[in-house]
Coordinates of C-alpha atoms in Angstrom, one line a residue:
M1 CA -8.5 20.0 -59.6
R2 CA -5.9 19.0 -57.2
S3 CA -5.3 16.4 -55.9
G4 CA -2.2 15.0 -53.3
V5 CA -1.9 14.3 -49.9
Q6 CA -3.7 16.7 -47.0
G7 CA -2.2 17.5 -43.9
Q8 CA -4.0 16.5 -40.9
E9 CA -4.4 19.2 -38.0
Y10 CA -5.8 19.1 -34.6
F11 CA -4.7 21.1 -31.7
S12 CA -3.3 19.1 -28.6
Q13 CA -1.9 20.3 -25.8
P14 CA 1.7 21.2 -25.3
P15 CA 4.5 18.8 -24.9
A16 CA 4.6 17.5 -20.2
Q17 CA 7.3 19.5 -18.3
F18 CA 9.5 17.9 -16.1
I19 CA 8.6 20.0 -12.2
T20 CA 10.9 18.8 -9.5
D21 CA 12.4 14.8 -7.8
I22 CA 10.7 14.0 -5.0
P23 CA 13.1 11.2 -2.7
F24 CA 10.6 8.5 -0.9
R25 CA 11.6 5.8 1.9
L26 CA 9.9 1.9 0.6
Y27 CA 8.1 0.7 4.4
N28 CA 7.7 -3.0 3.9
G29 CA 5.3 -4.6 2.3
G30 CA 6.5 -1.5 -0.5
V31 CA 4.3 1.1 0.7
V32 CA 6.1 4.7 0.4
M33 CA 6.1 7.2 2.5
V34 CA 7.4 11.2 0.9
R35 CA 8.1 13.9 3.0
A36 CA 6.6 17.3 2.8
K37 CA 5.7 20.8 4.4
F38 CA 2.7 21.3 5.9
D39 CA 1.8 26.0 5.3
D40 CA 3.9 27.7 7.1
L41 CA 5.8 25.2 10.0
P42 CA 9.2 24.0 9.4
D43 CA 9.2 20.8 10.6
S44 CA 8.5 18.1 7.5
L45 CA 5.5 15.7 8.2
N46 CA 4.9 11.8 7.4
F47 CA 2.8 10.8 3.8
I48 CA 1.6 7.5 3.1
L49 CA 1.3 8.1 -1.1
D50 CA -1.9 6.0 -1.3
T51 CA -3.2 5.4 -5.0
G52 CA -6.4 3.9 -2.9
S53 CA -7.4 7.2 -1.4
G54 CA -9.3 9.6 -3.0
G55 CA -8.7 12.8 -1.3
I56 CA -5.6 13.8 1.2
S57 CA -5.8 13.9 4.9
L58 CA -4.2 14.4 8.2
D59 CA -3.6 12.8 11.3
S60 CA -6.1 13.1 13.8
Q61 CA -3.4 13.6 16.5
T62 CA -0.7 15.6 14.2
V63 CA -4.0 17.6 13.6
S64 CA -4.7 19.1 17.4
R65 CA -0.5 18.9 18.5
L66 CA -0.4 21.5 15.4
K67 CA -3.5 23.4 16.2
I68 CA -4.8 23.3 12.7
P69 CA -7.8 24.8 12.3
T70 CA -11.3 22.1 11.1
E71 CA -14.6 22.2 9.9
N72 CA -17.6 19.4 10.6
S73 CA -19.2 18.4 7.9
E74 CA -21.3 15.1 6.5
R75 CA -19.2 13.0 4.7
T76 CA -17.9 10.0 5.8
I77 CA -15.7 7.7 4.8
R78 CA -15.1 3.8 4.5
G79 CA -12.0 1.2 5.0
I80 CA -12.6 -2.1 5.2
A81 CA -13.0 -1.9 8.6
G82 CA -14.8 0.8 9.3
V83 CA -16.7 4.0 8.5
K84 CA -16.9 7.3 9.7
K85 CA -18.2 11.1 9.0
V86 CA -14.8 13.0 8.7
R87 CA -13.7 17.0 9.5
F88 CA -12.0 18.8 7.2
A89 CA -9.1 20.8 7.1
N90 CA -9.4 22.9 4.1
N91 CA -8.1 25.6 2.0
H92 CA -3.9 24.2 3.0
R93 CA -0.4 23.4 1.4
L94 CA 2.2 21.4 0.7
S95 CA 5.7 22.1 -0.2
F96 CA 7.9 19.3 -1.1
P97 CA 11.5 20.2 -2.9
G98 CA 10.7 21.8 -6.0
L99 CA 6.9 22.3 -5.7
R100 CA 4.3 23.7 -4.1
V101 CA 0.4 22.4 -4.0
D102 CA -2.4 25.3 -3.3
S103 CA -5.5 25.0 -2.5
L104 CA -5.6 21.5 -1.0
N105 CA -8.5 20.1 1.1
F106 CA -7.9 18.0 3.8
H107 CA -9.9 15.9 6.0
V108 CA -9.0 15.0 9.0
N109 CA -8.5 10.9 10.7
D110 CA -7.4 8.6 12.9
Y111 CA -3.5 6.8 11.5
E112 CA -3.1 5.5 15.0
I113 CA -3.0 2.2 13.3
L114 CA -0.3 3.2 10.7
T115 CA 1.8 4.5 13.3
S116 CA 2.0 1.3 14.9
V117 CA 2.1 -0.8 11.5
Y118 CA 5.5 1.1 10.4
G119 CA 6.9 2.4 13.4
E120 CA 6.7 5.8 13.4
R121 CA 4.5 8.9 12.7
I122 CA 2.1 9.3 10.1
D123 CA 0.7 12.2 9.9
G124 CA -1.2 12.0 7.0
I125 CA -2.3 10.4 3.4
I126 CA -1.5 10.8 -0.3
G127 CA -4.2 10.4 -2.8
F128 CA -6.1 11.6 -5.5
S129 CA -5.5 15.8 -4.8
F130 CA -2.4 14.9 -6.6
F131 CA -2.4 12.6 -8.3
S132 CA -5.2 14.4 -10.4
R133 CA -3.4 17.4 -10.7
Y134 CA 0.6 15.8 -12.4
I135 CA 2.2 12.6 -14.3
V136 CA 3.6 11.1 -12.0
K137 CA 6.4 8.4 -11.9
I138 CA 7.5 6.6 -8.9
D139 CA 10.2 5.0 -9.5
Y140 CA 11.3 1.7 -7.2
D141 CA 14.2 1.7 -8.6
T142 CA 15.9 5.6 -7.9
L143 CA 13.4 6.1 -4.9
Q144 CA 12.5 8.8 -6.2
M145 CA 9.1 10.1 -7.3
R146 CA 9.5 12.5 -10.8
V147 CA 6.7 15.4 -11.6
Y148 CA 5.9 16.7 -14.4
K149 CA 2.4 19.1 -15.4
Q150 CA 0.1 17.7 -17.5
G151 CA 0.3 17.6 -21.1
T152 CA 1.7 15.2 -23.9
F153 CA 3.9 13.2 -22.6
R154 CA 6.0 9.6 -24.1
Y155 CA 6.3 6.5 -22.1
P156 CA 9.7 5.2 -22.5
R157 CA 9.4 1.2 -24.0
G158 CA 9.5 -2.2 -23.0
G159 CA 6.0 -2.4 -20.5
F160 CA 2.2 -2.4 -21.1
M161 CA -0.4 0.8 -20.9
M162 CA -3.8 -0.6 -18.1
R163 CA -6.8 2.2 -19.6
P164 CA -8.8 2.2 -15.9
I165 CA -12.1 3.8 -14.5
L166 CA -11.3 6.0 -12.9
A167 CA -12.8 8.2 -9.9
T168 CA -10.9 8.8 -7.9
I169 CA -9.8 5.3 -7.5
P170 CA -8.2 3.6 -10.5
I171 CA -9.9 0.6 -11.2
T172 CA -8.8 -2.4 -13.6
D173 CA -8.9 -5.7 -14.5
M174 CA -7.4 -9.5 -13.6
R175 CA -7.2 -12.7 -13.2
L176 CA -6.5 -15.4 -11.1
K177 CA -5.8 -19.1 -11.9
D178 CA -6.3 -21.8 -8.9
N179 CA -9.3 -24.1 -8.6
S180 CA -10.9 -22.1 -11.3
V181 CA -9.8 -19.2 -14.0
S182 CA -11.8 -15.7 -13.1
T183 CA -11.3 -12.4 -14.2
A184 CA -12.1 -9.5 -12.0
R185 CA -12.0 -5.7 -10.6
Y186 CA -10.2 -4.5 -8.5
F187 CA -8.2 -0.9 -7.3
F188 CA -5.5 -0.3 -7.7
D189 CA -3.8 0.1 -4.2
S190 CA -0.5 1.7 -2.9
G191 CA -1.1 2.3 -0.6
A192 CA -2.5 -0.9 0.3
G193 CA 1.1 -3.1 1.9
L194 CA -0.2 -6.7 0.3
C195 CA -0.3 -8.2 -2.3
L196 CA -3.3 -9.2 -3.2
L197 CA -7.1 -8.7 -1.4
L198 CA -10.0 -10.7 -1.6
T199 CA -13.5 -11.1 -0.1
D200 CA -14.8 -13.5 1.0
S201 CA -18.3 -13.6 -1.6
F202 CA -15.9 -13.1 -4.5
V203 CA -14.1 -16.0 -2.9
E204 CA -17.5 -17.8 -2.4
D205 CA -19.4 -17.2 -5.5
S206 CA -16.0 -17.8 -8.3
L207 CA -15.7 -20.7 -6.1
I208 CA -11.4 -19.8 -7.1
F209 CA -10.5 -21.9 -4.1
D210 CA -10.9 -25.5 -3.6
K211 CA -12.9 -26.1 0.0
K212 CA -9.0 -27.8 0.7
K213 CA -6.8 -24.8 0.6
K214 CA -5.4 -24.6 3.6
M215 CA -5.2 -21.0 5.1
F216 CA -4.1 -19.5 8.3
L217 CA -6.3 -16.8 10.5
T218 CA -4.2 -13.6 11.3
Q219 CA -5.4 -9.8 11.6
A220 CA -4.5 -6.8 8.9
E221 CA -4.7 -3.2 9.8
G222 CA -7.4 -0.7 8.2
L223 CA -9.6 2.4 8.3
G224 CA -11.4 2.0 11.7
G225 CA -8.6 -0.7 13.2
K226 CA -7.9 -3.8 12.7
T227 CA -10.1 -6.7 11.4
S228 CA -8.9 -10.5 11.0
M229 CA -7.8 -12.8 7.5
R230 CA -7.5 -15.3 6.1
L231 CA -3.9 -15.4 4.3
T232 CA -3.4 -18.5 1.4
T233 CA -1.6 -18.2 -2.0
V234 CA -3.2 -17.8 -5.2
K235 CA -1.5 -19.8 -7.5
E236 CA -0.8 -17.6 -10.8
L237 CA -2.2 -13.9 -10.5
K238 CA -2.1 -11.9 -14.3
L239 CA -2.1 -8.3 -14.7
G240 CA -1.8 -7.2 -18.3
P241 CA 1.2 -9.0 -20.1
Y242 CA 2.6 -10.1 -16.8
R243 CA 1.8 -13.3 -14.9
F244 CA 3.0 -13.8 -11.0
R245 CA 3.2 -17.6 -9.0
R246 CA 2.1 -18.3 -5.6
V247 CA 0.9 -14.7 -4.8
P248 CA 0.1 -14.9 -1.5
T249 CA -3.4 -13.5 -0.4
Y250 CA -5.4 -12.1 2.1
I251 CA -9.2 -12.8 2.8
F252 CA -11.5 -10.8 4.3
D253 CA -15.1 -10.0 5.2
D254 CA -16.3 -6.4 2.9
E255 CA -18.6 -5.6 6.2
Y256 CA -18.4 -2.5 5.1
N257 CA -19.2 -3.0 1.3
V258 CA -16.0 -1.8 0.2
T259 CA -15.7 -3.2 -2.7
S260 CA -19.6 -2.6 -3.9
Y261 CA -19.5 -6.1 -4.5
P262 CA -20.1 -8.5 -7.2
Y263 CA -18.7 -4.6 -8.6
L264 CA -15.3 -5.5 -7.5
G265 CA -13.9 -8.5 -5.8
G266 CA -10.9 -6.4 -4.0
L267 CA -7.7 -4.9 -4.6
I268 CA -4.1 -5.0 -5.4
G269 CA -1.6 -3.6 -3.3
N270 CA 2.1 -2.6 -3.3
D271 CA 3.8 -5.6 -2.4
L272 CA 2.9 -6.2 -6.6
L273 CA 2.9 -3.1 -7.7
R274 CA 6.0 -1.9 -6.2
R275 CA 7.7 -4.6 -9.4
F276 CA 7.4 -1.7 -11.6
N277 CA 7.8 1.5 -12.4
V278 CA 4.1 3.4 -12.4
Y279 CA 3.5 6.1 -14.1
L280 CA 0.4 7.8 -13.6
N281 CA -1.3 9.9 -15.7
Y282 CA -4.8 11.3 -13.9
Q283 CA -5.7 13.4 -16.8
R284 CA -5.5 10.9 -20.0
R285 CA -6.1 8.3 -17.2
D286 CA -3.7 6.3 -18.1
I287 CA -1.7 4.3 -15.9
Y288 CA 2.1 2.7 -17.6
L289 CA 3.5 -0.1 -16.1
V290 CA 7.5 -1.0 -16.4
P291 CA 9.2 -4.1 -15.1
N292 CA 11.8 -2.7 -13.0
R293 CA 14.6 -4.3 -11.0
H294 CA 12.6 -6.2 -8.3
F295 CA 10.2 -7.6 -10.7
R296 CA 11.4 -11.3 -8.9
D297 CA 11.7 -10.9 -5.5
P298 CA 10.7 -13.2 -3.4
F299 CA 6.9 -13.0 -1.6
D300 CA 6.5 -12.2 1.7
Y301 CA 4.8 -15.3 2.9
A302 CA 4.6 -14.8 6.0
Y303 CA 7.8 -16.1 7.3
T304 CA 7.0 -16.2 10.4
G305 CA 3.6 -15.7 11.5
L306 CA 3.8 -13.6 13.7
G307 CA 2.7 -9.9 13.4
F308 CA 3.5 -7.3 16.1
Y309 CA 3.3 -3.3 16.1
H310 CA 4.4 0.4 17.4
I311 CA 3.2 0.3 20.6
N312 CA 4.2 3.3 23.6
G313 CA 6.9 2.6 23.0
H314 CA 7.4 -0.9 22.5
V315 CA 7.9 -3.5 19.8
T316 CA 4.9 -5.5 21.1
V317 CA 3.5 -8.6 20.0
T318 CA 0.0 -9.0 18.9
D319 CA -0.9 -11.9 16.7
I320 CA 0.9 -15.0 16.6
M321 CA -0.9 -17.7 13.7
K322 CA -1.6 -20.9 14.4
G323 CA 0.4 -24.1 13.5
S324 CA 3.2 -21.4 12.7
P325 CA 6.8 -20.9 13.5
A326 CA 6.3 -17.9 15.3
E327 CA 3.9 -20.3 17.8
K328 CA 6.5 -23.1 17.7
A329 CA 9.4 -20.8 19.1
G330 CA 6.9 -20.4 22.2
F331 CA 5.7 -16.5 21.2
R332 CA 2.8 -15.5 23.6
E333 CA 0.3 -11.8 22.5
G334 CA 2.0 -9.6 24.5
D335 CA 5.0 -10.7 23.9
I336 CA 7.2 -7.3 24.3
I337 CA 10.3 -7.5 22.1
I338 CA 14.0 -6.0 23.5
A339 CA 16.2 -7.8 20.0
V340 CA 16.6 -10.0 17.1
N341 CA 19.8 -11.5 16.6
N342 CA 21.2 -9.1 19.1
N343 CA 19.9 -6.7 16.8
M344 CA 18.2 -3.7 19.7
S345 CA 17.3 -0.9 17.4
R346 CA 13.5 -1.1 18.4
N347 CA 12.7 -0.6 14.0
I348 CA 9.7 -2.4 12.9
Q349 CA 11.1 -2.1 9.4
V350 CA 14.5 -3.2 9.8
Y351 CA 12.8 -6.4 12.1
R352 CA 10.3 -7.3 9.5
A353 CA 13.1 -7.8 6.9
M354 CA 15.0 -10.4 9.3
L355 CA 12.1 -12.3 9.7
Q356 CA 11.0 -12.7 5.6
Q357 CA 15.4 -14.6 5.5
P358 CA 13.7 -18.3 5.3
G359 CA 16.3 -21.0 6.9
E360 CA 17.2 -18.6 9.3
K361 CA 17.4 -19.3 13.1
L362 CA 16.6 -16.0 14.7
K363 CA 16.9 -15.4 18.2
V364 CA 14.6 -13.5 20.1
L365 CA 14.4 -11.4 23.6
V366 CA 11.7 -11.3 24.4
V367 CA 9.5 -9.8 27.7
R368 CA 7.2 -11.8 29.4
R369 CA 3.7 -9.2 30.2
E370 CA 3.2 -11.9 32.6
D371 CA 5.6 -11.4 34.9
G372 CA 8.3 -9.1 33.0
K373 CA 10.7 -11.8 32.8
L374 CA 14.1 -12.0 30.1
D375 CA 12.8 -15.3 28.1
E376 CA 14.9 -16.1 24.3
L377 CA 13.6 -17.8 22.1
I378 CA 14.6 -19.7 18.5
L379 CA 12.7 -18.3 15.8
K380 CA 13.5 -20.7 12.3
V381 CA 12.0 -18.2 9.8
A382 CA 10.0 -20.5 7.1
N383 CA 7.5 -20.4 4.4
I384 CA 4.1 -21.0 6.1
L385 CA 2.3 -21.1 3.2
K386 CA 4.6 -24.3 1.8

């Protein structure tokens, strides 16, 4: 009879291999935009990187402009502002620097509202169809998306391992504390340019907010168009070991049952998630978070209560919260913004960044919709949620 230590044997995948780094741009709200070439077309297209997408998609105007053939289908997609049947453009490819992704089936949707929000044409959304094939690191410190072949992977120290529920969209647990304490499930949605979105039903059933909680009526964009929401803050949000306080929170009526309440309470978006460098390993059902240099960045508390979109080549005011600095400054719906502090770039990203500096007084030159006259408004940037 022999004694001693007997080795344990098992089969494992080979180590994950690095493929490429893909640069990206960050829009307001932390939304990530990457550029890629479609098939053999010479020009790159703009895609939103979205863990909240269960596939991959193209904008209907882009499909029409590039004469991409499509096929009808009986499949529908669901968003916070609508449900619609979609067509498909099947068996195409995307090319990034150092990476070609073949055999992609794009569903076709209307992203005109996203183009208006970000002031640049949005040609599509990249979701599960891409993430399910690779290990992806989204690095907000370097503004690079690092892509690896699937395989065994060693994560860096100092982070937190999430084990989300994952069919096509990751779902994770999170704890909220305000008038009460509630732990519920949420979509992990990097395509949402906000911190936290809750459903009316969750808010009512959980009693998370006191009935006297101050809230502002506003609107936000989603699949199908714009929808009305309320804006407030939650006292504390706990994601794994990480705590955030006074987190801006939107509340909406989930008319189209996106969250299948009570299965989900809402979603967490990228104005919160961008505070981590994020590793997505869908094959292993891993999401690994490492705090980055943006971890303690201030939140956007809608410091002015002014909403505007890029419409027909103009930066146009579309929403003014009651009781906000924007209302006090005299903005009216339909005003066209010509300049902010002599900046006449009409760059929505630049303008929104300027409106997130509390204490600043901004001179905003507008053209009135009623009579076409120029008017200069003085806008004091202040937190409406205090």
